[in-house]
Short mmCIF file of N, CA and C in Angstrom, two decimals:
data_model
loop_
_atom_site.label_atom_id
_atom_site.label_comp_id
_atom_site.label_asym_id
_atom_site.label_seq_id
_atom_site.Cartn_x
_atom_site.Cartn_y
_atom_site.Cartn_z
N GLN N 1 -20.78 -44.57 12.34
CA GLN N 1 -20.04 -45.16 13.45
C GLN N 1 -18.95 -46.07 12.91
N LEU N 2 -17.78 -45.96 13.49
CA LEU N 2 -16.65 -46.79 13.08
C LEU N 2 -16.90 -48.23 13.49
N GLN N 3 -16.70 -49.15 12.55
CA GLN N 3 -16.79 -50.57 12.83
C GLN N 3 -15.52 -51.26 12.38
N LEU N 4 -15.11 -52.28 13.14
CA LEU N 4 -13.87 -52.98 12.89
C LEU N 4 -14.14 -54.48 12.81
N VAL N 5 -13.54 -55.13 11.82
CA VAL N 5 -13.69 -56.57 11.65
C VAL N 5 -12.31 -57.19 11.46
N GLU N 6 -11.95 -58.11 12.36
CA GLU N 6 -10.66 -58.78 12.28
C GLU N 6 -10.76 -60.05 11.44
N SER N 7 -9.63 -60.45 10.89
CA SER N 7 -9.52 -61.71 10.19
C SER N 7 -8.06 -62.15 10.18
N GLY N 8 -7.81 -63.39 9.79
CA GLY N 8 -6.46 -63.88 9.66
C GLY N 8 -6.00 -64.82 10.76
N GLY N 9 -6.82 -65.00 11.77
CA GLY N 9 -6.46 -65.92 12.83
C GLY N 9 -6.54 -67.36 12.37
N GLY N 10 -6.02 -68.25 13.19
CA GLY N 10 -6.04 -69.66 12.86
C GLY N 10 -5.10 -70.44 13.74
N LEU N 11 -4.87 -71.68 13.35
CA LEU N 11 -3.97 -72.58 14.05
C LEU N 11 -2.61 -72.57 13.37
N VAL N 12 -1.57 -72.37 14.16
CA VAL N 12 -0.22 -72.32 13.62
C VAL N 12 0.73 -73.01 14.59
N GLN N 13 1.77 -73.62 14.07
CA GLN N 13 2.76 -74.27 14.91
C GLN N 13 3.72 -73.27 15.53
N PRO N 14 4.30 -73.60 16.68
CA PRO N 14 5.31 -72.71 17.26
C PRO N 14 6.40 -72.39 16.24
N GLY N 15 6.80 -71.12 16.22
CA GLY N 15 7.79 -70.67 15.26
C GLY N 15 7.20 -70.17 13.96
N GLY N 16 5.92 -70.39 13.75
CA GLY N 16 5.26 -69.96 12.54
C GLY N 16 4.85 -68.51 12.59
N SER N 17 4.20 -68.06 11.53
CA SER N 17 3.80 -66.66 11.39
C SER N 17 2.34 -66.55 10.97
N LEU N 18 1.73 -65.46 11.36
CA LEU N 18 0.39 -65.09 10.93
C LEU N 18 0.35 -63.59 10.74
N ARG N 19 -0.50 -63.15 9.83
CA ARG N 19 -0.78 -61.73 9.70
C ARG N 19 -2.26 -61.51 9.91
N LEU N 20 -2.58 -60.75 10.94
CA LEU N 20 -3.95 -60.39 11.22
C LEU N 20 -4.31 -59.10 10.50
N SER N 21 -5.54 -59.03 10.03
CA SER N 21 -6.04 -57.84 9.37
C SER N 21 -7.26 -57.32 10.10
N CYS N 22 -7.43 -56.03 10.07
CA CYS N 22 -8.59 -55.37 10.67
C CYS N 22 -9.10 -54.34 9.69
N VAL N 23 -10.25 -54.61 9.10
CA VAL N 23 -10.84 -53.71 8.12
C VAL N 23 -11.84 -52.79 8.81
N ALA N 24 -11.65 -51.51 8.62
CA ALA N 24 -12.54 -50.52 9.20
C ALA N 24 -13.58 -50.07 8.18
N SER N 25 -14.78 -49.81 8.66
CA SER N 25 -15.85 -49.31 7.81
C SER N 25 -16.64 -48.26 8.57
N GLY N 26 -17.37 -47.46 7.85
CA GLY N 26 -18.18 -46.42 8.46
C GLY N 26 -17.46 -45.11 8.68
N HIS N 27 -16.15 -45.18 8.74
CA HIS N 27 -15.34 -44.00 8.96
C HIS N 27 -13.90 -44.31 8.61
N SER N 28 -13.18 -43.33 8.17
CA SER N 28 -11.76 -43.49 7.90
C SER N 28 -10.99 -43.59 9.21
N LEU N 29 -9.95 -44.42 9.21
CA LEU N 29 -9.09 -44.55 10.38
C LEU N 29 -8.11 -43.40 10.52
N VAL N 30 -8.01 -42.57 9.52
CA VAL N 30 -7.12 -41.42 9.61
C VAL N 30 -7.51 -40.57 10.81
N GLY N 31 -6.54 -40.29 11.65
CA GLY N 31 -6.79 -39.51 12.85
C GLY N 31 -7.04 -40.33 14.09
N TYR N 32 -7.18 -41.65 13.94
CA TYR N 32 -7.39 -42.54 15.07
C TYR N 32 -6.10 -43.23 15.47
N THR N 33 -5.94 -43.45 16.75
CA THR N 33 -4.93 -44.40 17.18
C THR N 33 -5.48 -45.80 16.97
N ILE N 34 -4.60 -46.75 16.76
CA ILE N 34 -5.00 -48.13 16.53
C ILE N 34 -4.26 -49.03 17.51
N GLY N 35 -4.87 -50.16 17.80
CA GLY N 35 -4.24 -51.09 18.72
C GLY N 35 -4.69 -52.51 18.48
N TRP N 36 -3.85 -53.43 18.90
CA TRP N 36 -4.18 -54.84 18.94
C TRP N 36 -4.07 -55.31 20.39
N PHE N 37 -5.09 -56.03 20.81
CA PHE N 37 -5.15 -56.58 22.15
C PHE N 37 -5.42 -58.07 22.06
N ARG N 38 -5.09 -58.77 23.11
CA ARG N 38 -5.38 -60.20 23.13
C ARG N 38 -5.85 -60.61 24.51
N GLN N 39 -6.60 -61.69 24.52
CA GLN N 39 -7.12 -62.22 25.77
C GLN N 39 -7.07 -63.74 25.72
N ALA N 40 -6.31 -64.30 26.63
CA ALA N 40 -6.23 -65.75 26.77
C ALA N 40 -7.28 -66.20 27.77
N PRO N 41 -7.72 -67.46 27.69
CA PRO N 41 -8.72 -67.95 28.64
C PRO N 41 -8.27 -67.76 30.08
N GLY N 42 -9.14 -67.18 30.89
CA GLY N 42 -8.84 -66.98 32.29
C GLY N 42 -7.93 -65.82 32.60
N LYS N 43 -7.54 -65.05 31.59
CA LYS N 43 -6.64 -63.92 31.79
C LYS N 43 -7.31 -62.63 31.34
N GLU N 44 -6.78 -61.52 31.83
CA GLU N 44 -7.29 -60.21 31.45
C GLU N 44 -6.81 -59.83 30.06
N ARG N 45 -7.59 -58.98 29.42
CA ARG N 45 -7.19 -58.48 28.11
C ARG N 45 -5.96 -57.59 28.25
N GLU N 46 -4.99 -57.78 27.36
CA GLU N 46 -3.76 -57.02 27.43
C GLU N 46 -3.45 -56.36 26.09
N GLY N 47 -2.76 -55.24 26.16
CA GLY N 47 -2.33 -54.55 24.96
C GLY N 47 -1.13 -55.24 24.35
N VAL N 48 -1.24 -55.61 23.09
CA VAL N 48 -0.16 -56.23 22.36
C VAL N 48 0.69 -55.17 21.65
N SER N 49 0.02 -54.29 20.93
CA SER N 49 0.69 -53.22 20.22
C SER N 49 -0.29 -52.11 19.92
N CYS N 50 0.15 -50.87 20.09
CA CYS N 50 -0.67 -49.71 19.80
C CYS N 50 0.18 -48.67 19.08
N ARG N 51 -0.47 -47.91 18.20
CA ARG N 51 0.24 -46.94 17.40
C ARG N 51 -0.62 -45.70 17.20
N SER N 52 -0.03 -44.54 17.43
CA SER N 52 -0.75 -43.29 17.27
C SER N 52 -0.98 -43.00 15.79
N SER N 53 -1.89 -42.07 15.52
CA SER N 53 -2.27 -41.78 14.15
C SER N 53 -1.11 -41.28 13.31
N ASN N 54 -0.21 -40.51 13.92
CA ASN N 54 0.93 -39.98 13.19
C ASN N 54 2.18 -40.84 13.33
N GLY N 55 2.08 -41.95 14.03
CA GLY N 55 3.21 -42.84 14.19
C GLY N 55 4.25 -42.37 15.18
N ALA N 56 3.99 -41.27 15.87
CA ALA N 56 4.97 -40.74 16.81
C ALA N 56 5.12 -41.61 18.04
N SER N 57 4.08 -42.36 18.37
CA SER N 57 4.11 -43.20 19.55
C SER N 57 3.67 -44.61 19.17
N THR N 58 4.54 -45.57 19.42
CA THR N 58 4.24 -46.97 19.15
C THR N 58 4.64 -47.79 20.36
N HIS N 59 3.75 -48.68 20.75
CA HIS N 59 3.99 -49.51 21.93
C HIS N 59 3.91 -50.98 21.54
N TYR N 60 4.81 -51.76 22.11
CA TYR N 60 4.74 -53.21 22.02
C TYR N 60 4.88 -53.79 23.41
N ALA N 61 4.07 -54.78 23.69
CA ALA N 61 4.25 -55.51 24.94
C ALA N 61 5.63 -56.15 24.95
N GLU N 62 6.24 -56.22 26.13
CA GLU N 62 7.58 -56.78 26.24
C GLU N 62 7.64 -58.20 25.68
N SER N 63 6.58 -58.94 25.83
CA SER N 63 6.57 -60.32 25.40
C SER N 63 6.57 -60.49 23.88
N VAL N 64 6.26 -59.43 23.13
CA VAL N 64 6.18 -59.56 21.67
C VAL N 64 7.20 -58.69 20.94
N LYS N 65 7.98 -57.91 21.66
CA LYS N 65 8.96 -57.04 21.01
C LYS N 65 9.93 -57.86 20.17
N GLY N 66 10.16 -57.37 18.96
CA GLY N 66 11.04 -58.05 18.04
C GLY N 66 10.38 -59.14 17.23
N ARG N 67 9.14 -59.49 17.58
CA ARG N 67 8.42 -60.55 16.88
C ARG N 67 7.18 -60.04 16.15
N PHE N 68 6.51 -59.04 16.71
CA PHE N 68 5.26 -58.52 16.14
C PHE N 68 5.49 -57.13 15.59
N THR N 69 4.72 -56.77 14.55
CA THR N 69 4.78 -55.45 13.96
C THR N 69 3.38 -54.96 13.64
N ILE N 70 3.05 -53.77 14.11
CA ILE N 70 1.76 -53.16 13.81
C ILE N 70 1.94 -52.18 12.65
N SER N 71 0.96 -52.12 11.78
CA SER N 71 1.02 -51.20 10.66
C SER N 71 -0.39 -50.86 10.21
N ARG N 72 -0.49 -49.87 9.34
CA ARG N 72 -1.78 -49.51 8.77
C ARG N 72 -1.62 -49.12 7.32
N ASP N 73 -2.68 -49.35 6.56
CA ASP N 73 -2.75 -48.94 5.17
C ASP N 73 -3.96 -48.04 5.06
N ASN N 74 -3.73 -46.75 5.02
CA ASN N 74 -4.84 -45.80 5.00
C ASN N 74 -5.68 -45.92 3.74
N ALA N 75 -5.06 -46.25 2.61
CA ALA N 75 -5.80 -46.39 1.36
C ALA N 75 -6.82 -47.52 1.44
N LYS N 76 -6.49 -48.58 2.17
CA LYS N 76 -7.38 -49.72 2.34
C LYS N 76 -8.19 -49.65 3.63
N ASN N 77 -7.92 -48.62 4.42
CA ASN N 77 -8.59 -48.46 5.71
C ASN N 77 -8.46 -49.73 6.55
N THR N 78 -7.24 -50.24 6.60
CA THR N 78 -6.98 -51.53 7.21
C THR N 78 -5.76 -51.45 8.13
N VAL N 79 -5.85 -52.15 9.24
CA VAL N 79 -4.78 -52.28 10.21
C VAL N 79 -4.26 -53.71 10.17
N TYR N 80 -2.97 -53.89 10.35
CA TYR N 80 -2.37 -55.21 10.32
C TYR N 80 -1.55 -55.47 11.58
N LEU N 81 -1.45 -56.73 11.92
CA LEU N 81 -0.51 -57.17 12.94
C LEU N 81 0.25 -58.37 12.37
N GLN N 82 1.50 -58.15 12.04
CA GLN N 82 2.36 -59.24 11.57
C GLN N 82 2.96 -59.92 12.79
N MET N 83 2.76 -61.21 12.91
CA MET N 83 3.22 -61.98 14.05
C MET N 83 4.18 -63.06 13.55
N ASN N 84 5.42 -62.97 14.00
CA ASN N 84 6.44 -63.93 13.62
C ASN N 84 6.94 -64.69 14.83
N ASN N 85 7.53 -65.84 14.58
CA ASN N 85 8.09 -66.67 15.65
C ASN N 85 7.09 -66.86 16.78
N LEU N 86 5.91 -67.31 16.42
CA LEU N 86 4.84 -67.44 17.40
C LEU N 86 5.15 -68.50 18.44
N LYS N 87 4.68 -68.24 19.64
CA LYS N 87 4.88 -69.12 20.78
C LYS N 87 3.53 -69.56 21.33
N PRO N 88 3.49 -70.70 22.01
CA PRO N 88 2.21 -71.15 22.59
C PRO N 88 1.56 -70.09 23.48
N GLU N 89 2.35 -69.31 24.19
CA GLU N 89 1.79 -68.29 25.06
C GLU N 89 1.17 -67.13 24.30
N ASP N 90 1.32 -67.09 22.98
CA ASP N 90 0.63 -66.09 22.16
C ASP N 90 -0.81 -66.47 21.88
N THR N 91 -1.20 -67.65 22.26
CA THR N 91 -2.56 -68.12 22.01
C THR N 91 -3.59 -67.24 22.71
N GLY N 92 -4.65 -66.92 22.00
CA GLY N 92 -5.72 -66.13 22.57
C GLY N 92 -6.60 -65.54 21.49
N THR N 93 -7.58 -64.79 21.93
CA THR N 93 -8.43 -64.04 21.02
C THR N 93 -7.82 -62.66 20.82
N TYR N 94 -7.61 -62.29 19.59
CA TYR N 94 -6.99 -61.02 19.26
C TYR N 94 -8.04 -60.03 18.78
N PHE N 95 -7.99 -58.84 19.35
CA PHE N 95 -8.96 -57.80 19.05
C PHE N 95 -8.27 -56.59 18.45
N CYS N 96 -8.88 -56.03 17.44
CA CYS N 96 -8.48 -54.75 16.88
C CYS N 96 -9.27 -53.66 17.57
N ALA N 97 -8.63 -52.53 17.83
CA ALA N 97 -9.30 -51.43 18.50
C ALA N 97 -8.81 -50.10 17.95
N ALA N 98 -9.64 -49.08 18.11
CA ALA N 98 -9.29 -47.74 17.66
C ALA N 98 -9.86 -46.71 18.62
N ASP N 99 -9.24 -45.56 18.64
CA ASP N 99 -9.68 -44.49 19.52
C ASP N 99 -9.35 -43.15 18.91
N TRP N 100 -10.26 -42.20 19.09
CA TRP N 100 -10.00 -40.84 18.64
C TRP N 100 -9.17 -40.16 19.71
N GLY N 101 -7.90 -40.03 19.42
CA GLY N 101 -6.95 -39.58 20.41
C GLY N 101 -6.11 -40.77 20.86
N PHE N 102 -5.25 -40.54 21.81
CA PHE N 102 -4.38 -41.61 22.28
C PHE N 102 -4.02 -41.37 23.74
N SER N 103 -4.20 -42.41 24.55
CA SER N 103 -3.90 -42.33 25.96
C SER N 103 -3.07 -43.50 26.46
N GLY N 104 -2.51 -44.26 25.54
CA GLY N 104 -1.68 -45.38 25.92
C GLY N 104 -2.11 -46.66 25.22
N CYS N 105 -1.89 -47.78 25.88
CA CYS N 105 -2.21 -49.08 25.29
C CYS N 105 -2.92 -49.97 26.32
N LEU N 106 -3.87 -49.37 26.99
CA LEU N 106 -4.73 -50.10 27.91
C LEU N 106 -6.11 -50.25 27.30
N PRO N 107 -6.79 -51.36 27.57
CA PRO N 107 -8.12 -51.56 26.97
C PRO N 107 -9.08 -50.41 27.21
N ASN N 108 -9.04 -49.81 28.39
CA ASN N 108 -9.97 -48.74 28.71
C ASN N 108 -9.72 -47.47 27.91
N ASP N 109 -8.58 -47.38 27.23
CA ASP N 109 -8.28 -46.21 26.41
C ASP N 109 -9.07 -46.19 25.12
N TYR N 110 -9.65 -47.32 24.72
CA TYR N 110 -10.19 -47.47 23.38
C TYR N 110 -11.71 -47.60 23.38
N ASP N 111 -12.32 -46.90 22.41
CA ASP N 111 -13.77 -46.85 22.32
C ASP N 111 -14.36 -47.78 21.28
N TYR N 112 -13.60 -48.14 20.25
CA TYR N 112 -14.10 -48.93 19.14
C TYR N 112 -13.37 -50.25 19.07
N TRP N 113 -14.13 -51.34 18.95
CA TRP N 113 -13.58 -52.69 19.02
C TRP N 113 -14.17 -53.60 17.97
N GLY N 114 -13.33 -54.48 17.44
CA GLY N 114 -13.82 -55.60 16.68
C GLY N 114 -14.24 -56.72 17.62
N GLU N 115 -14.78 -57.78 17.05
CA GLU N 115 -15.27 -58.89 17.85
C GLU N 115 -14.23 -59.97 18.08
N GLY N 116 -13.07 -59.85 17.46
CA GLY N 116 -11.97 -60.74 17.74
C GLY N 116 -11.77 -61.84 16.73
N THR N 117 -10.55 -62.33 16.67
CA THR N 117 -10.21 -63.49 15.85
C THR N 117 -9.29 -64.39 16.66
N GLN N 118 -9.52 -65.68 16.57
CA GLN N 118 -8.80 -66.64 17.41
C GLN N 118 -7.45 -67.00 16.81
N VAL N 119 -6.43 -66.97 17.66
CA VAL N 119 -5.09 -67.41 17.29
C VAL N 119 -4.69 -68.53 18.24
N THR N 120 -4.36 -69.67 17.69
CA THR N 120 -3.93 -70.81 18.48
C THR N 120 -2.56 -71.26 18.00
N VAL N 121 -1.60 -71.28 18.91
CA VAL N 121 -0.24 -71.70 18.59
C VAL N 121 0.01 -73.01 19.32
N SER N 122 0.10 -74.07 18.56
CA SER N 122 0.23 -75.40 19.14
C SER N 122 0.83 -76.35 18.12
N SER N 123 1.60 -77.30 18.62
CA SER N 123 2.14 -78.34 17.77
C SER N 123 1.24 -79.56 17.72
#
């Protein structure tokens, strides 16, 4: 069974950067779509960025376009989310997710989830 573990979250000042990592185990991520989602207190989980296995389809939430970049390293079986120019509204728990196939960037599209890593953007 595919398992995902996120890391790299923390406290950062507005304008700063973080790189989140998601290490997969139990199965290779090759052939899976990957995604990053976030959930702020009192809000629904939202898709931040999703990318198909072949890279033909990549989605970014409007609020993060130009600031965040999703990528994968198949040799390390790891997914990354580079976050630049962070804003307080980026604060939340960030989840890595994967799915065999691709149906978009909604939480219900994904079957495999990490437990999340906290990102707090505050001065």
